[in-house]
CSV table of C-alpha atoms in Angstrom, one decimal:
chain,number,residue,atom,x,y,z
A,1074,MET,CA,0.0,0.0,0.0
A,1075,PRO,CA,1.2,3.6,-0.6
A,1076,LYS,CA,2.4,5.7,2.4
A,1077,THR,CA,0.0,8.0,3.8
A,1078,THR,CA,0.4,11.2,5.9
A,1079,ALA,CA,-3.3,11.3,7.2
A,1080,LYS,CA,-3.9,10.6,10.9
A,1081,LEU,CA,-7.2,9.7,12.8
A,1082,GLU,CA,-7.0,12.9,14.7
A,1083,ASP,CA,-7.1,14.9,11.5
A,1084,PHE,CA,-10.8,14.0,11.2
A,1085,GLU,CA,-14.0,14.2,13.3
A,1086,VAL,CA,-16.8,11.6,12.9
A,1087,LEU,CA,-20.2,13.1,12.1
A,1088,VAL,CA,-22.6,10.2,11.7
A,1089,THR,CA,-22.8,6.6,10.9
A,1090,ILE,CA,-24.1,5.8,7.4
A,1091,GLY,CA,-24.2,2.1,7.4
A,1092,SER,CA,-22.6,-1.1,7.7
A,1093,GLY,CA,-21.7,-4.3,5.7
A,1094,THR,CA,-20.0,-7.6,6.0
A,1095,TYR,CA,-16.6,-6.2,7.2
A,1096,GLY,CA,-17.0,-2.6,7.5
A,1097,THR,CA,-18.9,0.4,9.1
A,1098,CYS,CA,-19.2,3.5,6.9
A,1099,LYS,CA,-19.1,6.8,8.6
A,1100,LYS,CA,-19.4,10.5,7.5
A,1101,ILE,CA,-16.4,12.4,8.6
A,1102,ARG,CA,-15.1,16.0,8.3
A,1103,ARG,CA,-11.5,16.9,7.9
A,1104,LYS,CA,-10.6,19.5,10.5
A,1105,ALA,CA,-8.2,21.4,8.5
A,1106,ASP,CA,-10.6,22.6,5.8
A,1107,SER,CA,-14.0,21.2,7.0
A,1108,LYS,CA,-14.2,19.0,3.7
A,1109,VAL,CA,-16.5,16.1,4.2
A,1110,PHE,CA,-15.7,12.4,3.3
A,1111,VAL,CA,-16.8,9.0,4.3
A,1112,TRP,CA,-14.5,6.3,5.7
A,1113,LYS,CA,-15.0,2.6,5.8
A,1114,GLU,CA,-13.9,1.2,9.1
A,1115,VAL,CA,-12.7,-2.4,8.5
A,1116,ASP,CA,-11.8,-4.6,11.5
A,1117,TYR,CA,-9.2,-7.0,10.1
A,1118,HIS,CA,-8.3,-8.7,13.6
A,1119,GLY,CA,-10.2,-11.9,12.9
A,1120,MET,CA,-9.7,-12.1,9.0
A,1121,THR,CA,-7.7,-14.9,7.5
A,1122,GLU,CA,-4.8,-14.2,5.4
A,1123,LYS,CA,-6.8,-14.7,2.2
A,1124,GLU,CA,-9.4,-12.1,3.5
A,1125,LYS,CA,-6.5,-9.6,4.4
A,1126,GLN,CA,-5.3,-10.1,0.9
A,1127,LEU,CA,-8.7,-9.4,-0.6
A,1128,LEU,CA,-8.9,-6.1,1.6
A,1129,VAL,CA,-5.5,-4.9,0.2
A,1130,GLN,CA,-6.7,-5.8,-3.2
A,1131,GLU,CA,-9.8,-3.5,-2.7
A,1132,VAL,CA,-7.8,-0.6,-1.5
A,1133,ASN,CA,-5.4,-1.2,-4.5
A,1134,LEU,CA,-8.4,-1.2,-6.9
A,1135,LEU,CA,-9.7,2.0,-5.5
A,1136,ARG,CA,-6.4,3.7,-6.2
A,1137,GLU,CA,-6.4,2.5,-9.7
A,1138,LEU,CA,-10.0,3.6,-10.6
A,1139,ARG,CA,-10.1,7.3,-11.6
A,1140,HIS,CA,-13.5,8.0,-13.3
A,1141,PRO,CA,-16.1,10.8,-12.7
A,1142,ASN,CA,-18.8,8.0,-12.2
A,1143,ILE,CA,-16.7,5.9,-9.7
A,1144,VAL,CA,-16.4,6.8,-6.0
A,1145,ARG,CA,-13.0,8.4,-5.7
A,1146,TYR,CA,-10.5,7.0,-3.3
A,1147,HIS,CA,-8.6,9.6,-1.2
A,1148,ASP,CA,-6.5,7.9,1.5
A,1149,ARG,CA,-6.2,5.1,4.1
A,1150,ILE,CA,-5.3,5.0,7.7
A,1151,ILE,CA,-4.1,1.8,9.6
A,1152,ASP,CA,-4.8,1.8,13.3
A,1153,ARG,CA,-2.6,-1.2,14.2
A,1154,THR,CA,-3.6,-0.9,18.0
A,1155,HIS,CA,-7.2,-1.8,17.2
A,1156,SER,CA,-6.5,-3.8,14.0
A,1157,THR,CA,-8.6,-1.5,12.0
A,1158,LEU,CA,-8.2,-0.1,8.5
A,1159,PHE,CA,-9.9,3.3,7.6
A,1160,ILE,CA,-10.5,3.7,3.9
A,1161,ILE,CA,-11.2,7.4,3.2
A,1162,MET,CA,-13.4,8.1,0.1
A,1163,GLU,CA,-15.6,10.6,-1.5
A,1164,TYR,CA,-18.8,11.6,0.1
A,1165,CYS,CA,-22.0,11.1,-2.0
A,1166,GLU,CA,-24.5,13.4,-0.7
A,1167,GLY,CA,-27.4,12.0,-2.7
A,1168,GLY,CA,-27.3,8.8,-0.9
A,1169,SER,CA,-27.7,5.5,-2.8
A,1170,LEU,CA,-30.1,4.0,-5.4
A,1171,ALA,CA,-31.5,1.6,-2.8
A,1172,ASP,CA,-32.4,4.7,-0.7
A,1173,LEU,CA,-34.1,6.2,-3.7
A,1174,ILE,CA,-36.1,3.1,-4.6
A,1175,ALA,CA,-37.2,2.6,-1.0
A,1176,ARG,CA,-38.5,6.2,-0.8
A,1177,LYS,CA,-40.3,5.8,-4.1
A,1178,ARG,CA,-41.9,2.5,-3.1
A,1179,LYS,CA,-43.2,4.2,0.2
A,1180,GLU,CA,-44.5,7.1,-1.7
A,1181,LYS,CA,-46.0,4.8,-4.4
A,1182,THR,CA,-44.7,6.8,-7.3
A,1183,TYR,CA,-42.3,5.9,-10.0
A,1184,ILE,CA,-38.8,7.4,-10.7
A,1185,GLU,CA,-38.6,9.8,-13.7
A,1186,ASP,CA,-37.8,8.0,-17.1
A,1187,ALA,CA,-35.2,10.6,-17.9
A,1188,PHE,CA,-33.4,9.9,-14.6
A,1189,VAL,CA,-33.4,6.1,-15.3
A,1190,TRP,CA,-31.7,6.8,-18.6
A,1191,GLN,CA,-29.1,8.9,-17.0
A,1192,VAL,CA,-28.3,6.4,-14.3
A,1193,PHE,CA,-28.1,3.8,-17.0
A,1194,HIS,CA,-25.8,5.8,-19.1
A,1195,GLN,CA,-23.4,6.7,-16.3
A,1196,ILE,CA,-23.3,3.3,-14.8
A,1197,LEU,CA,-22.3,2.0,-18.3
A,1198,LEU,CA,-19.4,4.6,-18.5
A,1199,ALA,CA,-18.2,3.4,-15.0
A,1200,LEU,CA,-18.3,-0.2,-16.1
A,1201,GLU,CA,-16.6,0.6,-19.3
A,1202,ASP,CA,-13.6,2.1,-17.3
A,1203,CYS,CA,-13.7,-1.1,-15.0
A,1204,HIS,CA,-13.6,-3.4,-17.9
A,1205,ARG,CA,-10.9,-1.9,-19.9
A,1206,LYS,CA,-7.3,-3.1,-19.9
A,1207,ARG,CA,-4.8,-1.3,-17.9
A,1208,GLU,CA,-1.0,-1.6,-17.8
A,1209,GLY,CA,-0.2,-4.4,-15.3
A,1210,VAL,CA,-3.9,-4.8,-14.5
A,1211,HIS,CA,-6.4,-5.9,-16.9
A,1212,LYS,CA,-10.2,-6.2,-16.7
A,1213,ILE,CA,-12.0,-5.6,-13.3
A,1214,LEU,CA,-15.3,-7.2,-12.8
A,1215,HIS,CA,-17.5,-5.5,-10.1
A,1216,ARG,CA,-19.5,-8.6,-9.3
A,1217,ASP,CA,-21.8,-6.9,-6.8
A,1218,LEU,CA,-23.7,-4.4,-8.8
A,1219,LYS,CA,-26.9,-3.6,-7.1
A,1220,PRO,CA,-28.8,-0.4,-6.0
A,1221,ALA,CA,-27.2,-0.2,-2.6
A,1222,ASN,CA,-23.7,0.1,-4.3
A,1223,VAL,CA,-24.6,2.9,-6.6
A,1224,PHE,CA,-24.4,6.3,-5.1
A,1225,LEU,CA,-25.4,9.9,-6.1
A,1226,ASP,CA,-23.5,13.2,-5.7
A,1227,LYS,CA,-25.2,16.4,-4.9
A,1228,ASP,CA,-25.8,17.0,-8.6
A,1229,LEU,CA,-27.5,13.6,-8.9
A,1230,ASN,CA,-24.5,12.0,-10.9
A,1231,VAL,CA,-23.8,8.3,-10.4
A,1232,LYS,CA,-20.9,7.1,-8.4
A,1233,LEU,CA,-20.2,3.4,-8.5
A,1234,GLY,CA,-18.8,2.2,-5.3
A,1235,ASP,CA,-18.0,-0.8,-3.1
A,1236,PHE,CA,-15.7,-2.9,-5.0
A,1237,GLY,CA,-15.1,-5.4,-2.1
A,1238,LEU,CA,-16.1,-8.4,-4.4
A,1239,ALA,CA,-14.3,-7.1,-7.5
A,1240,ARG,CA,-12.0,-9.6,-9.3
A,1241,ILE,CA,-9.2,-8.6,-11.7
A,1242,LEU,CA,-9.0,-10.7,-14.9
A,1243,HIS,CA,-5.4,-10.9,-16.0
A,1244,HIS,CA,-6.0,-12.0,-19.6
A,1245,ASN,CA,-8.5,-11.1,-22.2
A,1246,PHE,CA,-10.2,-14.4,-22.1
A,1247,SER,CA,-9.9,-15.1,-18.4
A,1248,LEU,CA,-13.1,-16.1,-16.7
A,1249,ALA,CA,-14.1,-16.1,-13.0
A,1250,LYS,CA,-15.7,-19.0,-11.2
A,1251,THR,CA,-16.8,-17.8,-7.7
A,1252,PHE,CA,-20.2,-17.6,-6.1
A,1253,VAL,CA,-20.3,-14.1,-5.0
A,1254,GLY,CA,-22.6,-11.2,-5.0
A,1255,SER,CA,-26.3,-10.5,-4.0
A,1256,PRO,CA,-28.5,-13.3,-5.2
A,1257,TYR,CA,-31.2,-11.0,-6.7
A,1258,TYR,CA,-28.7,-9.4,-9.1
A,1259,MET,CA,-26.7,-12.7,-9.9
A,1260,SER,CA,-26.5,-13.8,-13.5
A,1261,PRO,CA,-27.5,-17.4,-14.5
A,1262,GLU,CA,-23.9,-18.5,-15.1
A,1263,GLN,CA,-23.0,-17.5,-11.5
A,1264,PHE,CA,-26.0,-19.6,-10.2
A,1265,THR,CA,-24.9,-22.5,-12.1
A,1266,GLU,CA,-21.2,-21.9,-11.1
A,1267,GLU,CA,-20.0,-21.7,-14.7
A,1268,LEU,CA,-17.2,-19.5,-16.0
A,1269,TYR,CA,-18.3,-16.0,-16.3
A,1270,ASP,CA,-16.8,-12.7,-17.5
A,1271,GLU,CA,-17.9,-9.0,-17.8
A,1272,LYS,CA,-21.2,-10.0,-19.3
A,1273,SER,CA,-22.2,-11.1,-15.8
A,1274,ASP,CA,-21.9,-7.5,-14.7
A,1275,LEU,CA,-24.3,-6.5,-17.5
A,1276,TRP,CA,-26.9,-8.9,-16.4
A,1277,SER,CA,-26.7,-7.3,-12.8
A,1278,LEU,CA,-27.1,-3.9,-14.5
A,1279,GLY,CA,-30.3,-5.1,-16.3
A,1280,CYS,CA,-31.6,-6.2,-12.9
A,1281,LEU,CA,-30.7,-2.9,-11.4
A,1282,VAL,CA,-32.3,-0.8,-14.2
A,1283,TYR,CA,-35.4,-2.9,-14.1
A,1284,GLU,CA,-35.7,-2.4,-10.3
A,1285,LEU,CA,-35.4,1.5,-10.8
A,1286,CYS,CA,-38.4,1.3,-13.0
A,1287,ALA,CA,-40.5,-1.4,-11.2
A,1288,LEU,CA,-39.3,-0.6,-7.7
A,1289,SER,CA,-38.6,-4.3,-7.2
A,1290,PRO,CA,-36.1,-6.9,-8.7
A,1291,PRO,CA,-37.0,-8.7,-11.8
A,1292,PHE,CA,-36.6,-12.1,-10.1
A,1293,THR,CA,-37.7,-12.8,-6.7
A,1294,ALA,CA,-38.4,-16.0,-4.6
A,1295,PRO,CA,-38.8,-17.2,-1.2
A,1296,ASN,CA,-35.5,-19.1,-1.1
A,1297,GLN,CA,-32.3,-19.2,-3.2
A,1298,ARG,CA,-33.0,-22.5,-4.9
A,1299,VAL,CA,-36.3,-21.2,-6.4
A,1300,LEU,CA,-34.7,-17.9,-7.3
A,1301,ALA,CA,-32.0,-19.8,-9.2
A,1302,THR,CA,-34.6,-21.5,-11.2
A,1303,ARG,CA,-36.4,-18.4,-12.1
A,1304,VAL,CA,-33.2,-16.7,-13.0
A,1305,ARG,CA,-32.1,-19.6,-15.2
A,1306,ASP,CA,-35.6,-19.5,-16.9
A,1307,GLY,CA,-35.1,-15.7,-17.5
A,1308,GLN,CA,-38.9,-15.0,-17.6
A,1309,PHE,CA,-39.8,-11.5,-16.1
A,1310,ARG,CA,-42.8,-9.2,-16.0
A,1311,ARG,CA,-42.7,-6.0,-18.1
A,1312,ILE,CA,-41.7,-2.8,-16.6
A,1313,PRO,CA,-44.6,-0.4,-15.9
A,1314,HIS,CA,-46.1,1.2,-18.9
A,1315,THR,CA,-45.2,4.6,-17.9
A,1316,PHE,CA,-41.7,3.8,-19.1
A,1317,SER,CA,-40.8,3.7,-22.8
A,1318,SER,CA,-40.8,0.6,-24.9
A,1319,GLU,CA,-37.1,1.3,-25.7
A,1320,LEU,CA,-36.3,1.0,-22.0
A,1321,GLN,CA,-38.1,-2.3,-21.8
A,1322,SER,CA,-36.2,-3.5,-25.0
A,1323,VAL,CA,-32.7,-2.7,-23.7
A,1324,ILE,CA,-33.4,-4.4,-20.3
A,1325,ALA,CA,-34.6,-7.5,-22.1
A,1326,ASP,CA,-31.4,-7.4,-24.1
A,1327,LEU,CA,-29.3,-7.3,-20.9
A,1328,LEU,CA,-31.5,-10.1,-19.3
A,1329,GLN,CA,-30.6,-12.6,-21.9
A,1330,THR,CA,-29.8,-15.9,-20.1
A,1331,LYS,CA,-27.0,-16.6,-22.6
A,1332,PRO,CA,-24.1,-14.2,-22.1
A,1333,SER,CA,-23.2,-14.2,-25.7
A,1334,ARG,CA,-26.6,-12.7,-26.4
A,1335,ARG,CA,-26.2,-9.8,-24.3
A,1336,PRO,CA,-24.8,-6.6,-26.1
A,1337,SER,CA,-21.4,-5.2,-25.4
A,1338,ILE,CA,-21.0,-2.0,-23.4
A,1339,ARG,CA,-20.1,0.0,-26.6
A,1340,GLU,CA,-23.3,-1.2,-28.3
A,1341,LEU,CA,-25.3,-0.2,-25.2
A,1342,LEU,CA,-23.6,3.2,-24.9
A,1343,GLU,CA,-24.6,4.0,-28.6
A,1344,SER,CA,-28.2,3.1,-27.9
A,1345,VAL,CA,-28.5,4.7,-24.4
A,1346,SER,CA,-26.8,8.0,-25.4
A,1347,GLN,CA,-29.6,8.8,-27.7
A,1348,HIS,CA,-31.9,9.2,-24.6
A,1349,THR,CA,-29.4,11.4,-22.6
A,1350,THR,CA,-29.0,14.3,-25.0
A,1351,LEU,CA,-29.9,17.0,-22.6
A,1352,SER,CA,-27.1,19.2,-20.9
A,1353,PRO,CA,-26.3,18.2,-17.3
A,1354,THR,CA,-27.7,21.4,-15.9
A,1355,VAL,CA,-31.1,20.9,-17.7
A,1356,GLN,CA,-31.1,17.3,-16.9
A,1357,ARG,CA,-30.6,18.0,-13.3
A,1358,GLN,CA,-33.5,20.7,-13.3
A,1359,THR,CA,-35.8,18.3,-15.0
A,1360,ILE,CA,-35.0,15.3,-12.8
A,1361,LEU,CA,-35.3,17.5,-9.5
A,1362,ALA,CA,-38.6,18.7,-10.8
A,1363,ASN,CA,-40.1,15.3,-11.1
A,1364,LEU,CA,-37.8,13.2,-8.8
A,1365,THR,CA,-38.6,15.1,-5.5
A,1366,GLY,CA,-41.6,16.6,-4.1
A,1367,LYS,CA,-42.3,20.2,-3.3
A,1368,CYS,CA,-41.0,19.9,0.3
A,1369,GLU,CA,-37.9,18.0,-0.8
A,1370,ARG,CA,-37.1,20.7,-3.4
A,1371,LYS,CA,-37.3,23.3,-0.7
A,1372,LEU,CA,-35.2,21.2,1.6
A,1373,ILE,CA,-32.5,20.9,-1.2
A,1374,GLN,CA,-32.6,24.8,-1.8
A,1375,ARG,CA,-32.3,25.3,1.9
A,1376,GLU,CA,-29.4,23.1,2.1
A,1377,ASP,CA,-27.6,25.0,-0.7
A,1378,ILE,CA,-28.3,28.3,1.2
A,1379,VAL,CA,-27.0,27.0,4.5
A,1380,ARG,CA,-23.9,25.6,2.6
A,1381,GLU,CA,-23.2,28.9,1.2
A,1382,LYS,CA,-23.6,30.6,4.6
A,1383,GLU,CA,-21.2,28.0,6.1
A,1384,LYS,CA,-18.6,29.0,3.4
A,1385,ALA,CA,-19.2,32.7,4.2
A,1386,LEU,CA,-18.7,32.2,8.0
A,1387,ALA,CA,-15.7,30.1,7.6
A,1388,GLU,CA,-14.1,32.9,5.5
A,1389,ARG,CA,-15.0,35.5,7.9
A,1390,GLU,CA,-13.6,33.4,10.8
A,1391,ARG,CA,-10.4,33.0,8.8
A,1392,ARG,CA,-10.1,36.8,8.2
A,1393,LEU,CA,-10.6,37.4,11.9
A,1394,ILE,CA,-7.9,34.9,12.9
A,1395,ALA,CA,-5.6,36.6,10.4
A,1396,ARG,CA,-6.4,40.2,11.8
A,1397,GLU,CA,-6.0,39.0,15.4
A,1398,LYS,CA,-2.6,37.5,14.5
A,1399,ALA,CA,-1.5,40.8,12.8
A,1400,LEU,CA,-2.6,42.8,15.7
A,1401,ALA,CA,-0.7,40.6,18.1
A,1402,GLU,CA,2.3,40.9,16.0
A,1403,LYS,CA,2.0,44.6,15.9
A,1404,GLU,CA,1.8,44.9,19.6
A,1405,ARG,CA,4.7,42.5,20.1
A,1406,LEU,CA,6.9,44.8,17.9
A,1407,PHE,CA,5.6,47.9,19.8
A,1408,HIS,CA,6.8,46.6,23.0
A,1409,LYS,CA,10.0,45.4,21.8
A,1410,ASP,CA,11.1,48.6,19.8
A,1411,THR,CA,9.6,51.3,22.3
A,1412,HIS,CA,10.8,52.2,25.8
A,1413,VAL,CA,7.9,52.8,28.1
A,1414,TYR,CA,8.7,54.6,31.4
A,1415,ARG,CA,6.9,53.0,34.4
A,1416,ARG,CA,6.8,54.8,37.7
A,1417,SER,CA,7.9,53.0,40.8
A,1418,PRO,CA,5.0,52.6,43.4
A,1419,LEU,CA,7.4,54.1,46.0
A,1420,GLU,CA,8.2,57.2,43.9
A,1421,PRO,CA,6.2,60.2,45.2
A,1422,MET,CA,3.5,61.6,43.0
A,1423,GLU,CA,4.1,65.3,41.7
A,1424,THR,CA,1.8,67.7,43.3
A,1425,ASN,CA,1.1,71.3,42.5
A,1426,SER,CA,2.0,73.5,45.4
């Protein structure tokens, strides 16, 4: 791992966001500049050597991935006293797609069609970067693509995260054969423990986009055995008719049970980009107008105002500190360079007689 200069005392913990198999995710603030991040606290005390190697691999993967639609890695801190690794990453203010789906399910409303296309497009761009060859490192499969692992920034742009189950393929035709991932989003070839490649990530993407539309996965079952059967059959209901037939068609292409029949990322990008032609600013305004309710829009606007006020207060405080330092230095120089006569308490006072 690379050397780091960050220390635990450089940050303050704001709130716990969530927890997973190995890690607890917390929102933190850097004391030096008040910049907000998240860190994943990973307790490696009880890990096997293989699990520790996987942990090192995850951190190394995060360092390699530099893409606007992938959660950005910033630093890591090792607390050997408590056998804990702190992985510091970009904070995504918009939460996860799982949060959004849960909220829409509760409200009994659907996500805006334009937003689904935008998410679809940006995840494809992130996967394209993962699947490309790198010097010394070749293709990276995510292997756990699901709504809970896709985050949104303050402008509602996608940030693909949690590469804990990622696997590096060191040859063009290398295939993986490990039963990992969340069952609802696993491909048929993973269920049958066959060899699989990047087309497996595309199946998971199809399940994710379907859930964005229908607010539930395309394949559900009371147990994993029944789920495996339904996934292998590949039969699923149409997404709600509020969504376009083009979206239904591309989801069907992704959920082909035979990997060879699924389109490539390049083919998908050519198709999906036709539905995301608006500028990012116009897209955000359109999506916000439909994705959030009136109260939520006011809350977002209020948060923007508070954020600007916080910046102004921080700048004002910085100027006051600088001014106090300048005054203190001026006073120090005055006492150093100027002789001030002080009367002894025993010296008689002058009187007018």
